[in-house]
PDB file of C-alpha atoms in Angstrom:
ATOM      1  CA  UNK A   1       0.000   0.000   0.000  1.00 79.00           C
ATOM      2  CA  UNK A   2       1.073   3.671  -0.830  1.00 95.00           C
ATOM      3  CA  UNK A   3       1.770   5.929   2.322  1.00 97.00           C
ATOM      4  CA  UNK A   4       0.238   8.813   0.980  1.00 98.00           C
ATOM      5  CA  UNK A   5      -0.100  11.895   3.187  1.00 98.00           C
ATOM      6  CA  UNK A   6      -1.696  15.046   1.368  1.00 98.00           C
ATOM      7  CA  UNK A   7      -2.199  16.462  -2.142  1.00 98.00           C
ATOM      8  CA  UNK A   8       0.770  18.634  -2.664  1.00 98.00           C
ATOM      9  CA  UNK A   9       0.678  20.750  -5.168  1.00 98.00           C
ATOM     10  CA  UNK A  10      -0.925  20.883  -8.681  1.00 98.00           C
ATOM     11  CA  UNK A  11       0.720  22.144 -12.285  1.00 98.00           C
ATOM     12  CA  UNK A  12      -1.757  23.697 -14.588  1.00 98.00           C
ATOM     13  CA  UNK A  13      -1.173  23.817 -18.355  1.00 98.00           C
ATOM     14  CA  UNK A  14      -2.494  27.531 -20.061  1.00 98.00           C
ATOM     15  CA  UNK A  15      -2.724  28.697 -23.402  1.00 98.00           C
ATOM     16  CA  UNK A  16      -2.909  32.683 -21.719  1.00 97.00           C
ATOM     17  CA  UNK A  17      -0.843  32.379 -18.423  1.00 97.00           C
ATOM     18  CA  UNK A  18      -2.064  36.341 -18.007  1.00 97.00           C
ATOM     19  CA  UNK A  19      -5.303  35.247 -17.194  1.00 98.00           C
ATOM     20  CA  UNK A  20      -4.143  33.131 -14.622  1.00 98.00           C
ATOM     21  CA  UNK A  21      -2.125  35.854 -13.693  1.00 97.00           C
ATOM     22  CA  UNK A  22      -5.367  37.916 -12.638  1.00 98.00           C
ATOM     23  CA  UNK A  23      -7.654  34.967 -11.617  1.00 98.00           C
ATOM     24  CA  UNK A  24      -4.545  33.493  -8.861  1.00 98.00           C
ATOM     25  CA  UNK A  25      -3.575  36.718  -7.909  1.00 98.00           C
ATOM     26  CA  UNK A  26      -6.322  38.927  -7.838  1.00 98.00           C
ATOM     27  CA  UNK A  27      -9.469  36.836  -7.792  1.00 98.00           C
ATOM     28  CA  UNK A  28      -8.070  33.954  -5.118  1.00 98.00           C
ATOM     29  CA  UNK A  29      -5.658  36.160  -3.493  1.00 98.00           C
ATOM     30  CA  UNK A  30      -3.186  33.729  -3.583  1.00 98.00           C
ATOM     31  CA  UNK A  31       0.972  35.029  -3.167  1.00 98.00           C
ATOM     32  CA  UNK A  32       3.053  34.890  -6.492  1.00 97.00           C
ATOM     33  CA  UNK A  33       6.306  33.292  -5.507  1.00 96.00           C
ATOM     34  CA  UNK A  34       9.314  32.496  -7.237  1.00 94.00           C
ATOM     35  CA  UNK A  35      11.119  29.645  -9.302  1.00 96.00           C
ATOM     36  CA  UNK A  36      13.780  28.110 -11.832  1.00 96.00           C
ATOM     37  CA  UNK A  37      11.682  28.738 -14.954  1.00 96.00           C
ATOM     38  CA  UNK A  38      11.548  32.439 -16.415  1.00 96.00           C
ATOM     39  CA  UNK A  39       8.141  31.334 -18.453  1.00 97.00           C
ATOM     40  CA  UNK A  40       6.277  29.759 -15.142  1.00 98.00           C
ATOM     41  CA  UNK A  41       4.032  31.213 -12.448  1.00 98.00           C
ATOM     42  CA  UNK A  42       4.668  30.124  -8.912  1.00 98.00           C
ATOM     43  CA  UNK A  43       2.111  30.461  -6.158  1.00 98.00           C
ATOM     44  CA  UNK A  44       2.287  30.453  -3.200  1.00 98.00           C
ATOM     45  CA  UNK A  45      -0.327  29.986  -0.628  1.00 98.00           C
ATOM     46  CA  UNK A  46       2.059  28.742   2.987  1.00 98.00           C
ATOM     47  CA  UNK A  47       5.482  28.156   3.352  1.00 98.00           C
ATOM     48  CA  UNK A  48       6.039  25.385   0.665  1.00 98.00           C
ATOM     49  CA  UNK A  49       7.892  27.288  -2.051  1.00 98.00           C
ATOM     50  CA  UNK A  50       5.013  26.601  -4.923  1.00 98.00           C
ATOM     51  CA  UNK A  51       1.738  25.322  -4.407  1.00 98.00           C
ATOM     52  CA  UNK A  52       0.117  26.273  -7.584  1.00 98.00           C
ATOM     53  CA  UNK A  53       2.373  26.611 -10.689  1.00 98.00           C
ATOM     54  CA  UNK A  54       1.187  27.133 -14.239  1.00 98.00           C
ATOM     55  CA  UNK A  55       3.191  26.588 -17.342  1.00 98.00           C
ATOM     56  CA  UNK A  56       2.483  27.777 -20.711  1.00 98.00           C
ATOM     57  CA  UNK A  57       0.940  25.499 -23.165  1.00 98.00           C
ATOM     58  CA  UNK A  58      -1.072  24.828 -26.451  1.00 97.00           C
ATOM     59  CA  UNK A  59      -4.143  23.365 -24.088  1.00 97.00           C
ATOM     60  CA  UNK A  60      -5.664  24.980 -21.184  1.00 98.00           C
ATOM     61  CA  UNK A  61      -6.130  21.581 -18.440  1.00 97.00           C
ATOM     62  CA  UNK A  62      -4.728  20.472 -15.288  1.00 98.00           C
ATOM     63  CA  UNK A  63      -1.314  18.788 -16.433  1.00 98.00           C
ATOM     64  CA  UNK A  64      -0.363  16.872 -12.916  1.00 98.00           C
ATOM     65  CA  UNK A  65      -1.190  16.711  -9.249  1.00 98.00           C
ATOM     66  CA  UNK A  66       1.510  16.057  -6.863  1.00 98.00           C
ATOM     67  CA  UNK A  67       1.273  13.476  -3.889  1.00 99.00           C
ATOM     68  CA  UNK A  68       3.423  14.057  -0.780  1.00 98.00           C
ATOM     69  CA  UNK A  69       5.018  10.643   0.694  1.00 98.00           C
ATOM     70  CA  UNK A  70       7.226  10.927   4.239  1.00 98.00           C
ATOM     71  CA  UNK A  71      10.556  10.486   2.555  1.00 98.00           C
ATOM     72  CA  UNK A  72      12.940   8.212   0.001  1.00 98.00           C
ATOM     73  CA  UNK A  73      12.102   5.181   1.191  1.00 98.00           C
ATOM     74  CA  UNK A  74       8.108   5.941   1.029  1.00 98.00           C
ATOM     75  CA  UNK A  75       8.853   6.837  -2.389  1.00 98.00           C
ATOM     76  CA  UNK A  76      10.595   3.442  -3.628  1.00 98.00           C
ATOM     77  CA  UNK A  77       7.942   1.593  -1.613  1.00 98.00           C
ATOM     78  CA  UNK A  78       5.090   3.278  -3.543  1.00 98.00           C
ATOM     79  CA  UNK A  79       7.294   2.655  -7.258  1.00 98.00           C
ATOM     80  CA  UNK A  80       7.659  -0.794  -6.400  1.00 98.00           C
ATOM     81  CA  UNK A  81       3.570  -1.132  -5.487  1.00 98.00           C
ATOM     82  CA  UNK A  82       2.947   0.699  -8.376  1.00 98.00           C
ATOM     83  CA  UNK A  83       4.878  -2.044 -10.889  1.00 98.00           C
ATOM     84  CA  UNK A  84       3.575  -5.014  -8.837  1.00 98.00           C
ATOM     85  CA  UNK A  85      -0.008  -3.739  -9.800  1.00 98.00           C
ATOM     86  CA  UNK A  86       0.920  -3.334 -13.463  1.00 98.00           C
ATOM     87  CA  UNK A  87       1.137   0.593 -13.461  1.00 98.00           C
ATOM     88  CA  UNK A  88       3.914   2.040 -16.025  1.00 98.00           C
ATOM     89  CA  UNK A  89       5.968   4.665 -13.730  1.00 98.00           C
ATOM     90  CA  UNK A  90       8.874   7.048 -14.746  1.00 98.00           C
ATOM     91  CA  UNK A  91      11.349   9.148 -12.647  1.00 98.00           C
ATOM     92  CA  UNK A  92      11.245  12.913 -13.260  1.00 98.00           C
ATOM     93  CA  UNK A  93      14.085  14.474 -15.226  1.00 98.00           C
ATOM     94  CA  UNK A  94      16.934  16.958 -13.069  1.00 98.00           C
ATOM     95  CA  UNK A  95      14.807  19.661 -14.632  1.00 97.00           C
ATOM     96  CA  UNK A  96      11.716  18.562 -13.490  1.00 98.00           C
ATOM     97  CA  UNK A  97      12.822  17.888 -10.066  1.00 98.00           C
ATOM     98  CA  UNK A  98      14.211  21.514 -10.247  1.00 98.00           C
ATOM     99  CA  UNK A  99      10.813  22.967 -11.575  1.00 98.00           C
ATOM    100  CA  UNK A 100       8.930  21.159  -8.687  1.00 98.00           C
ATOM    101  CA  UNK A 101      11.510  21.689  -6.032  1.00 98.00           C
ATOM    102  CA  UNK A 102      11.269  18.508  -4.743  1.00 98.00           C
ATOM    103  CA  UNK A 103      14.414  15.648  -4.117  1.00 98.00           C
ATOM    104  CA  UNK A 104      12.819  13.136  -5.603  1.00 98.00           C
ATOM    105  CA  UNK A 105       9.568  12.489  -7.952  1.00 98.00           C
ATOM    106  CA  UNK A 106       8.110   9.491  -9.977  1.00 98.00           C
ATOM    107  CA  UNK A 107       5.507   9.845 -12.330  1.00 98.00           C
ATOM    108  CA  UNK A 108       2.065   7.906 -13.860  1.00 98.00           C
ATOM    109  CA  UNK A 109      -1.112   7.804 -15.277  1.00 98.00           C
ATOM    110  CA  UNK A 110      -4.415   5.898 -13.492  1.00 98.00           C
ATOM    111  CA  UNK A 111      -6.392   4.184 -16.044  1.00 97.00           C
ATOM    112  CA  UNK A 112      -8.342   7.293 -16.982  1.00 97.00           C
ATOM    113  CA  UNK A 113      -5.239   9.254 -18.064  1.00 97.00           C
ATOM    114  CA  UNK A 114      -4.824  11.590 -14.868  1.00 98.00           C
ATOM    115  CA  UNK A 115      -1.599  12.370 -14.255  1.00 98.00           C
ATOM    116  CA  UNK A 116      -0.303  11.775 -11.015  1.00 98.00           C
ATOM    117  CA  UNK A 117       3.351  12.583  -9.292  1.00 98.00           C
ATOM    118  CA  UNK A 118       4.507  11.029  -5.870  1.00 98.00           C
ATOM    119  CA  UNK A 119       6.877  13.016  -4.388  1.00 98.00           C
ATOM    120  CA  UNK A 120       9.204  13.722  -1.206  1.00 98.00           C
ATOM    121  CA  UNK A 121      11.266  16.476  -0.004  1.00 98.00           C
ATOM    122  CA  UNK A 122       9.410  19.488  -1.336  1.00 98.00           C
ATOM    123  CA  UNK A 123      10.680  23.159  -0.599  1.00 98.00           C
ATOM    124  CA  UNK A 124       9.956  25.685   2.033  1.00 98.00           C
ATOM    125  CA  UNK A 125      10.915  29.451   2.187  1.00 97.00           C
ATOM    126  CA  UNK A 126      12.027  31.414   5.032  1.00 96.00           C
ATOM    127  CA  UNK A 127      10.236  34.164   3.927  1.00 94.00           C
ATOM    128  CA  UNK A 128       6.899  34.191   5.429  1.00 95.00           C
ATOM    129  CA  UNK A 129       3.791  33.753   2.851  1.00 97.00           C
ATOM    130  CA  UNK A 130       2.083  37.097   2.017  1.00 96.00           C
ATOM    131  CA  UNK A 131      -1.193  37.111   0.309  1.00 97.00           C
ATOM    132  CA  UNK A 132      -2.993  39.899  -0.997  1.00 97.00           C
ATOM    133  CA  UNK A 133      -5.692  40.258   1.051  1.00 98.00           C
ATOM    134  CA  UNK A 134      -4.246  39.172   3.881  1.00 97.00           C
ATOM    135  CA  UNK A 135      -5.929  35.643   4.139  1.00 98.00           C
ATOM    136  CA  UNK A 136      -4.524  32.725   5.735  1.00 98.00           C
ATOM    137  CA  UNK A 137      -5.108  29.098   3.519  1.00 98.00           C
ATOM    138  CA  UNK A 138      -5.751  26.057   5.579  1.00 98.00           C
ATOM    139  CA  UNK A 139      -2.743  23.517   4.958  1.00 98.00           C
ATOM    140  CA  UNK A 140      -0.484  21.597   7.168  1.00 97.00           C
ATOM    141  CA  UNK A 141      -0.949  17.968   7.527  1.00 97.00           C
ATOM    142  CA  UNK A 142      -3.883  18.411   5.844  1.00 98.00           C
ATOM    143  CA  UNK A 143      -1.896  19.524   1.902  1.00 98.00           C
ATOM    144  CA  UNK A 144      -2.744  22.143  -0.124  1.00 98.00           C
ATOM    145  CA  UNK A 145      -6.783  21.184  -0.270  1.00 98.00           C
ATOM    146  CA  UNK A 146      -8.491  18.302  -2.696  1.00 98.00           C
ATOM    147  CA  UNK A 147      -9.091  17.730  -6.066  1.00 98.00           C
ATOM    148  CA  UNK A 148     -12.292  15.901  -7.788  1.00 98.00           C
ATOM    149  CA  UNK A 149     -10.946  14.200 -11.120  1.00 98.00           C
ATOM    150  CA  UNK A 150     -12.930  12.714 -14.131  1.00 97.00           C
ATOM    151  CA  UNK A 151     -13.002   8.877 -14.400  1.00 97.00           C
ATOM    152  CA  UNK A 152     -15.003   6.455 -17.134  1.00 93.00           C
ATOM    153  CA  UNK A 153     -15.766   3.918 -14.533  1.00 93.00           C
ATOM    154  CA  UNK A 154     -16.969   4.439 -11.135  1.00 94.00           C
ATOM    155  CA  UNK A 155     -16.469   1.143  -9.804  1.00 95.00           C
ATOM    156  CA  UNK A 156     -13.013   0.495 -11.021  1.00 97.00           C
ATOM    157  CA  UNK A 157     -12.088   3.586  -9.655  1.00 97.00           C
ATOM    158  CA  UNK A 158     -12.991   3.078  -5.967  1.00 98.00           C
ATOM    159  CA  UNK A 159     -10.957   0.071  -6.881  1.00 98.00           C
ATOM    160  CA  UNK A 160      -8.045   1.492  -7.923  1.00 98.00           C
ATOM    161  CA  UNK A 161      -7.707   4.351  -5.683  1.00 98.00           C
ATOM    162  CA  UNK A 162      -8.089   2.657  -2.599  1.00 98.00           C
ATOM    163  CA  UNK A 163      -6.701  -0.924  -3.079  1.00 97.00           C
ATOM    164  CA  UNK A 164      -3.535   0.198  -5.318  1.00 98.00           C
ATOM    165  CA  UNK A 165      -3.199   4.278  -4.100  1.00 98.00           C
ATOM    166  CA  UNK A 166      -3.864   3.755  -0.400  1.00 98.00           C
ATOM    167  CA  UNK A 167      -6.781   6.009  -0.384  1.00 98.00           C
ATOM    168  CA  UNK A 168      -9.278   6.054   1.986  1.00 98.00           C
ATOM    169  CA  UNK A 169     -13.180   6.282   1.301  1.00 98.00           C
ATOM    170  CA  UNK A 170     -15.035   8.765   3.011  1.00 98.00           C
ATOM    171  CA  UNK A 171     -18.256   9.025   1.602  1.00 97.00           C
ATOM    172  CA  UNK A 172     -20.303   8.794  -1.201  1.00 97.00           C
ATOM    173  CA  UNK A 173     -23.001  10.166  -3.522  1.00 95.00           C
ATOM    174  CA  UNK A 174     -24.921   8.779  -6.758  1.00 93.00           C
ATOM    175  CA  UNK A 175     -26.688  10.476  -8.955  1.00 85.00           C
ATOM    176  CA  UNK A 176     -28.987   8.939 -11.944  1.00 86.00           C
ATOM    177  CA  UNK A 177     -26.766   7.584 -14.726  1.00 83.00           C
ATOM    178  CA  UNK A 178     -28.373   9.305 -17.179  1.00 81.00           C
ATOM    179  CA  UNK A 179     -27.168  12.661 -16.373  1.00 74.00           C
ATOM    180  CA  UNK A 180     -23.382  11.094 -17.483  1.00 75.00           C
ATOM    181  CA  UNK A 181     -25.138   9.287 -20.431  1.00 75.00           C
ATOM    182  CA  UNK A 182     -25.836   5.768 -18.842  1.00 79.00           C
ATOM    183  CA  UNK A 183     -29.189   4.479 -19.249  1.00 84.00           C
ATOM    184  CA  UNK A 184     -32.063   5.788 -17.494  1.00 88.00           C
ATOM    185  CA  UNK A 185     -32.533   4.392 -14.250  1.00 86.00           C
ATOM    186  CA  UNK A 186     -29.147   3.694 -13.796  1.00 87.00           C
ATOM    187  CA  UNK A 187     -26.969   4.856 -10.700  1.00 88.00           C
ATOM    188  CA  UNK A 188     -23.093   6.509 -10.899  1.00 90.00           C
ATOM    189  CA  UNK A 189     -21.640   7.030  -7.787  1.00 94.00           C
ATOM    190  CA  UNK A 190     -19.270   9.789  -6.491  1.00 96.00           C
ATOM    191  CA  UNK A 191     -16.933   8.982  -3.973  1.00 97.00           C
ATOM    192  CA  UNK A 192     -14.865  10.806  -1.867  1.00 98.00           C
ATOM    193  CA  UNK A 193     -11.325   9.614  -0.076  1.00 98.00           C
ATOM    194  CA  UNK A 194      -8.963  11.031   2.400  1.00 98.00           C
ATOM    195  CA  UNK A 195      -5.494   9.883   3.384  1.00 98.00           C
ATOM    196  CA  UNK A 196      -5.014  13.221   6.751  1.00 98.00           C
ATOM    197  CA  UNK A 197      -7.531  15.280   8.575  1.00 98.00           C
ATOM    198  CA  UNK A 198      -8.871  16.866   5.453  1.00 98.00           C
ATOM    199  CA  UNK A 199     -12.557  14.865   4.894  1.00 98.00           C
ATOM    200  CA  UNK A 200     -11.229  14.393   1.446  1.00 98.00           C
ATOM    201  CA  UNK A 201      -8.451  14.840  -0.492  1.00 98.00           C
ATOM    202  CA  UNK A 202      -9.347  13.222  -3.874  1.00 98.00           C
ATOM    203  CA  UNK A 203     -12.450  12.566  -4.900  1.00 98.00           C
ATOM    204  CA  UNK A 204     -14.154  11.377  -8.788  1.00 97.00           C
ATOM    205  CA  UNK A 205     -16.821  12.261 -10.493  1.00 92.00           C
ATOM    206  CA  UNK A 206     -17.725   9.699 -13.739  1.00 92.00           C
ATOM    207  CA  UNK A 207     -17.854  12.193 -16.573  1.00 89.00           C
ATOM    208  CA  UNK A 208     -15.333  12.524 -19.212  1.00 86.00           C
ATOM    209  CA  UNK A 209     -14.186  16.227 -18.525  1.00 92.00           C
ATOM    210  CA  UNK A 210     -11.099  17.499 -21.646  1.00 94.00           C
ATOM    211  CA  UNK A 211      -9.776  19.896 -18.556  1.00 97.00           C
ATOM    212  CA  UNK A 212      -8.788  16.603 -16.974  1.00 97.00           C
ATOM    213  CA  UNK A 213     -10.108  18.148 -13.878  1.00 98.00           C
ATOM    214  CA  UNK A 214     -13.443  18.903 -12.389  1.00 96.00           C
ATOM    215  CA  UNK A 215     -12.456  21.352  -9.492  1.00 97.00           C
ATOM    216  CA  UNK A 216      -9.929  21.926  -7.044  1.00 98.00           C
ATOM    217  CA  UNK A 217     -10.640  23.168  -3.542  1.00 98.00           C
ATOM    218  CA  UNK A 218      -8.929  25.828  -1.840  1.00 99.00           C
ATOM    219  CA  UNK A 219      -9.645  26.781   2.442  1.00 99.00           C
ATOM    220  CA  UNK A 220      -9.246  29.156   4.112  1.00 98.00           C
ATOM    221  CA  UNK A 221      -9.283  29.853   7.608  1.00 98.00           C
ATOM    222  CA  UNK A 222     -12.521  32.630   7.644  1.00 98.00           C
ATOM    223  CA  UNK A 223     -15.872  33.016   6.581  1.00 98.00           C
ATOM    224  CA  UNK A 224     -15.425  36.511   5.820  1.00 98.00           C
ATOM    225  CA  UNK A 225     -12.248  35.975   3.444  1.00 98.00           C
ATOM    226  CA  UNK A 226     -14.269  33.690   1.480  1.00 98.00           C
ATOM    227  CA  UNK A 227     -16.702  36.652   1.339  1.00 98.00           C
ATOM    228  CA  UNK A 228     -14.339  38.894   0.442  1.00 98.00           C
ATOM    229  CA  UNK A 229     -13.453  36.514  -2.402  1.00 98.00           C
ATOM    230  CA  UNK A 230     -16.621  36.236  -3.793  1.00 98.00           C
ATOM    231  CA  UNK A 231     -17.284  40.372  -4.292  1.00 98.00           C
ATOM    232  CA  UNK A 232     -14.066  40.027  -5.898  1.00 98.00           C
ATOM    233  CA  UNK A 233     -15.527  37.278  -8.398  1.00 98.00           C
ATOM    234  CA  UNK A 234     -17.644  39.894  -8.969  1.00 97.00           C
ATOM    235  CA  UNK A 235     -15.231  42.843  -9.140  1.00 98.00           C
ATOM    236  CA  UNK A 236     -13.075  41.030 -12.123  1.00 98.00           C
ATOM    237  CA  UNK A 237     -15.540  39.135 -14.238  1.00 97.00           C
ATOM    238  CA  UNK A 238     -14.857  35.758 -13.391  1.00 98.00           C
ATOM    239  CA  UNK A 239     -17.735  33.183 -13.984  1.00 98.00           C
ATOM    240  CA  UNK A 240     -19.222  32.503 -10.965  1.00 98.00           C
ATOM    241  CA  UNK A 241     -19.961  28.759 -11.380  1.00 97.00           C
ATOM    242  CA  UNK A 242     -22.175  27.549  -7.847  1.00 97.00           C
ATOM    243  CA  UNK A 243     -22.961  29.843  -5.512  1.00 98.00           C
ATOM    244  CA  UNK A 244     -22.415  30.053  -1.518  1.00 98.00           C
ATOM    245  CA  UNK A 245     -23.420  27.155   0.316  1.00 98.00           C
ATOM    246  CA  UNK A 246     -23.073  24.313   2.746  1.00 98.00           C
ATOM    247  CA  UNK A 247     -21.894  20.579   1.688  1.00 98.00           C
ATOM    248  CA  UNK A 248     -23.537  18.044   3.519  1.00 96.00           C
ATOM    249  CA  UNK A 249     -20.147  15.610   3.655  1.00 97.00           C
ATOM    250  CA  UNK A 250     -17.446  18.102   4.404  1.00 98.00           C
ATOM    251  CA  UNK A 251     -19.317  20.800   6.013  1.00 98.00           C
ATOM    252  CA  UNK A 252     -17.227  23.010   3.736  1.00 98.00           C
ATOM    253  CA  UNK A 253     -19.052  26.842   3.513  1.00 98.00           C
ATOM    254  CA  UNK A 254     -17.865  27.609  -0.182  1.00 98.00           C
ATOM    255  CA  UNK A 255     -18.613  29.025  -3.469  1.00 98.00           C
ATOM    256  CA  UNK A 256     -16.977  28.076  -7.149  1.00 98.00           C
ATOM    257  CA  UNK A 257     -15.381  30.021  -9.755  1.00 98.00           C
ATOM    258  CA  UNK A 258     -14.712  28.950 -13.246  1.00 98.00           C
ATOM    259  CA  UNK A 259     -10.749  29.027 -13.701  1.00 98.00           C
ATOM    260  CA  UNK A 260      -8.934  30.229 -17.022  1.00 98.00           C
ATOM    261  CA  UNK A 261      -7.799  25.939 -17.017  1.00 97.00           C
ATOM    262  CA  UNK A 262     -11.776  25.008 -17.683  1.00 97.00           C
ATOM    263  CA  UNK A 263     -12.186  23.550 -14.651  1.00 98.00           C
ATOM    264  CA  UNK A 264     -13.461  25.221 -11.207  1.00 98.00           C
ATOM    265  CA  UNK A 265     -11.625  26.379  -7.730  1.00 98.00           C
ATOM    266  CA  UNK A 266     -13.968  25.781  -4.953  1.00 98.00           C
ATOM    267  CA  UNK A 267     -12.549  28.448  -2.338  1.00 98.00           C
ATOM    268  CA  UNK A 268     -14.369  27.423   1.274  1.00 98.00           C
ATOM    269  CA  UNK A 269     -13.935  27.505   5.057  1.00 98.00           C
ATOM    270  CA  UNK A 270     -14.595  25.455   8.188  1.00 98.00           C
ATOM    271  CA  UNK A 271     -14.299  21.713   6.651  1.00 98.00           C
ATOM    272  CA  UNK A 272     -14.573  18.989   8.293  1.00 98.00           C
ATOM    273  CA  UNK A 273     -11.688  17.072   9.703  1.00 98.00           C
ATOM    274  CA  UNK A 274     -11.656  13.091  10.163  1.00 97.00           C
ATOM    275  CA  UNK A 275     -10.458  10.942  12.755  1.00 96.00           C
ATOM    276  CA  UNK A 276      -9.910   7.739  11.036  1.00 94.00           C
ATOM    277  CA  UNK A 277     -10.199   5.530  14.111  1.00 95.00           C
ATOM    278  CA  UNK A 278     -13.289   6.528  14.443  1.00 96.00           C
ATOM    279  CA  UNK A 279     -14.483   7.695  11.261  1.00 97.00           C
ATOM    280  CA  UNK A 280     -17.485   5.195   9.231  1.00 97.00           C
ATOM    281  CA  UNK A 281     -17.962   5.975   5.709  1.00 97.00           C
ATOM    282  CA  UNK A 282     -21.543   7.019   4.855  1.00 96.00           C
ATOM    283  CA  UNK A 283     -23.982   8.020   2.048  1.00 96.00           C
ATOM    284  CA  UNK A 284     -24.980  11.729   1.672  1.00 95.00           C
ATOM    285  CA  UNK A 285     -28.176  11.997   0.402  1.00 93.00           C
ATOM    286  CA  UNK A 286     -27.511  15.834  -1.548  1.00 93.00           C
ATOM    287  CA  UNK A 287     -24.396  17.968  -2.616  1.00 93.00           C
ATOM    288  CA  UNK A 288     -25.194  20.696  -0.241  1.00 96.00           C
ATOM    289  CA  UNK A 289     -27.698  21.782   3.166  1.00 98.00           C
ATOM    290  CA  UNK A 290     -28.204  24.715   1.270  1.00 98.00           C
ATOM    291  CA  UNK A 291     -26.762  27.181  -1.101  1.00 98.00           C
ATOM    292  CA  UNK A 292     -24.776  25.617  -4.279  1.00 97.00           C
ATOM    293  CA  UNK A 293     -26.710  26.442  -6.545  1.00 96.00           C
ATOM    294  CA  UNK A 294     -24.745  24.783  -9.840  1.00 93.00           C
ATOM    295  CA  UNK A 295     -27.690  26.670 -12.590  1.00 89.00           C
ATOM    296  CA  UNK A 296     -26.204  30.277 -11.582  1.00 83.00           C
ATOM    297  CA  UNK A 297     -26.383  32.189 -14.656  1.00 60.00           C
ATOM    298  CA  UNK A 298     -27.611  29.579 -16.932  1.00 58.00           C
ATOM    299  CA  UNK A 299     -30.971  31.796 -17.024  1.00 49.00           C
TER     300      UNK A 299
END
């Protein structure tokens, strides 16, 4: 089993890293930071060097998500569980490493094409994070926030994400198959799996999605910076893509904004954290206890 501990950082790929320039910056509020690459954008959101970093490209989508293991031996455990299950994994290049700022990083695909990197030894700054508007982002042992990626088969996911990633399940949803094209009264399911605190840190939805991404989540530490974010959704013209509410499995008090990479950042506060001796995976019976309302604009 993989020793995963958070979701460490994610690469996006942009065909107009400007816009991401406004939407990171001055729409999240998140802290531009610095790298090895004159052409990339480094974010910054605590004290790990780059939490966010965006590359220019010839497709806007989420190009990688980065795993955080406890160290070099973690890391050959997890490439040697990964080739006993039959997954192809590569090493990342010098430059790569150098890009990422990590010692060490192996790379592959699950069987939906998402591209995942396991990782150890990731930079921090002595310079204390910054952010615009003075907002503080939830992280610690709990990684940067979660992710929600696209899969073809809900069943084989579950599979593969707990059984050969080491993920835990958390909770799940289904919705009627037909609204991903399965046959009407059909069921999908969403799940949603944690491997810290964090109620989830990766969780699938069963819809082909080109972005490669459906949303990533974002918390911080205050109901009114999250309010404060939202006016500035607002203030720059970003599509506003659910408004504020309440989700039933993380408690999570967020709203979510469409990104420049065609997927959405779900910026929140006050989620749930999980005690896993105790925890007991459940069924939640709706997205949200209120707000979230997904048909904004579409009027």
């Amino acid at each position: 089993m993989i020793d995963i501990r958070s979701m460490g950082y994610v690469r996006v790929a942009s065909t107009d890293p400007g816009q991401w320039r406004t939407f990171a910056g001055k729409v999240l509020g998140l802290a531009e930071g610095r790298g090895p690459h004159p052409d990339h954008q480094y974010w910054r959101i605590d004290q790990v060097s780059a939490r966010l970093v965006v590359v220019p490209a010839e497709v806007d989508r989420l190009e990688a998500t980065g795993w955080e293991v406890a160290d070099h031996r973690a890391l050959q455990d997890a490439r040697e569980h990964l080739e006993k299950a039959g997954v192809a994994v590569e090493d990342g290049t010098r430059e790569e490493l150098e890009d990422r700022r990590v010692q060490e990083m192996v790379r592959f695909r699950d069987p939906w094409d998402n591209v995942f990197e396991l990782f150890h030894g990731i930079t921090y700054e002595s310079r204390p994070v910054v952010t615009p508007y003075a907002a503080t982002f939830v992280t610690g042992d709990q990684g940067m926030g979660h992710i929600v990626v696209p899969v073809d088969d809900d069943v084989e996911a579950l599979r593969f994400y707990t059984d050969v990633l080491g993920f835990r399940l958390r909770d799940s949803m289904s919705m009627p198959g037909e609204f991903v094209g399965k046959e009407p009264g059909s069921k999908v399911w969403l799940r949603f799996l944690g491997v810290n605190p964090r109620h989830h840190s990766l969780a699938f939805l069963p819809m082909p999605n080109p972005a490669r991404c459906v949303h990533i989540m974002l918390e911080v530490d205050r109901l009114d910076d999250v309010g404060r974010a939202l006016e500035r959704v607002r203030r720059y013209g970003a599509p506003l893509s659910a408004t504020l509410g309440r989700h039933m499995n993380d408690e999570m008090v967020s709203f979510y904004v469409r990104s420049p990479g065609g997927f959405d950042v779900e910026l929140g506060t006050d989620g749930l954290q999980v005690d896993d001796s105790r925890w007991v995976a459940r069924e939640s019976t709706a997205v949200s206890y209120w707000g979230h309302d997904f048909g904004v604009g579409s009027g």
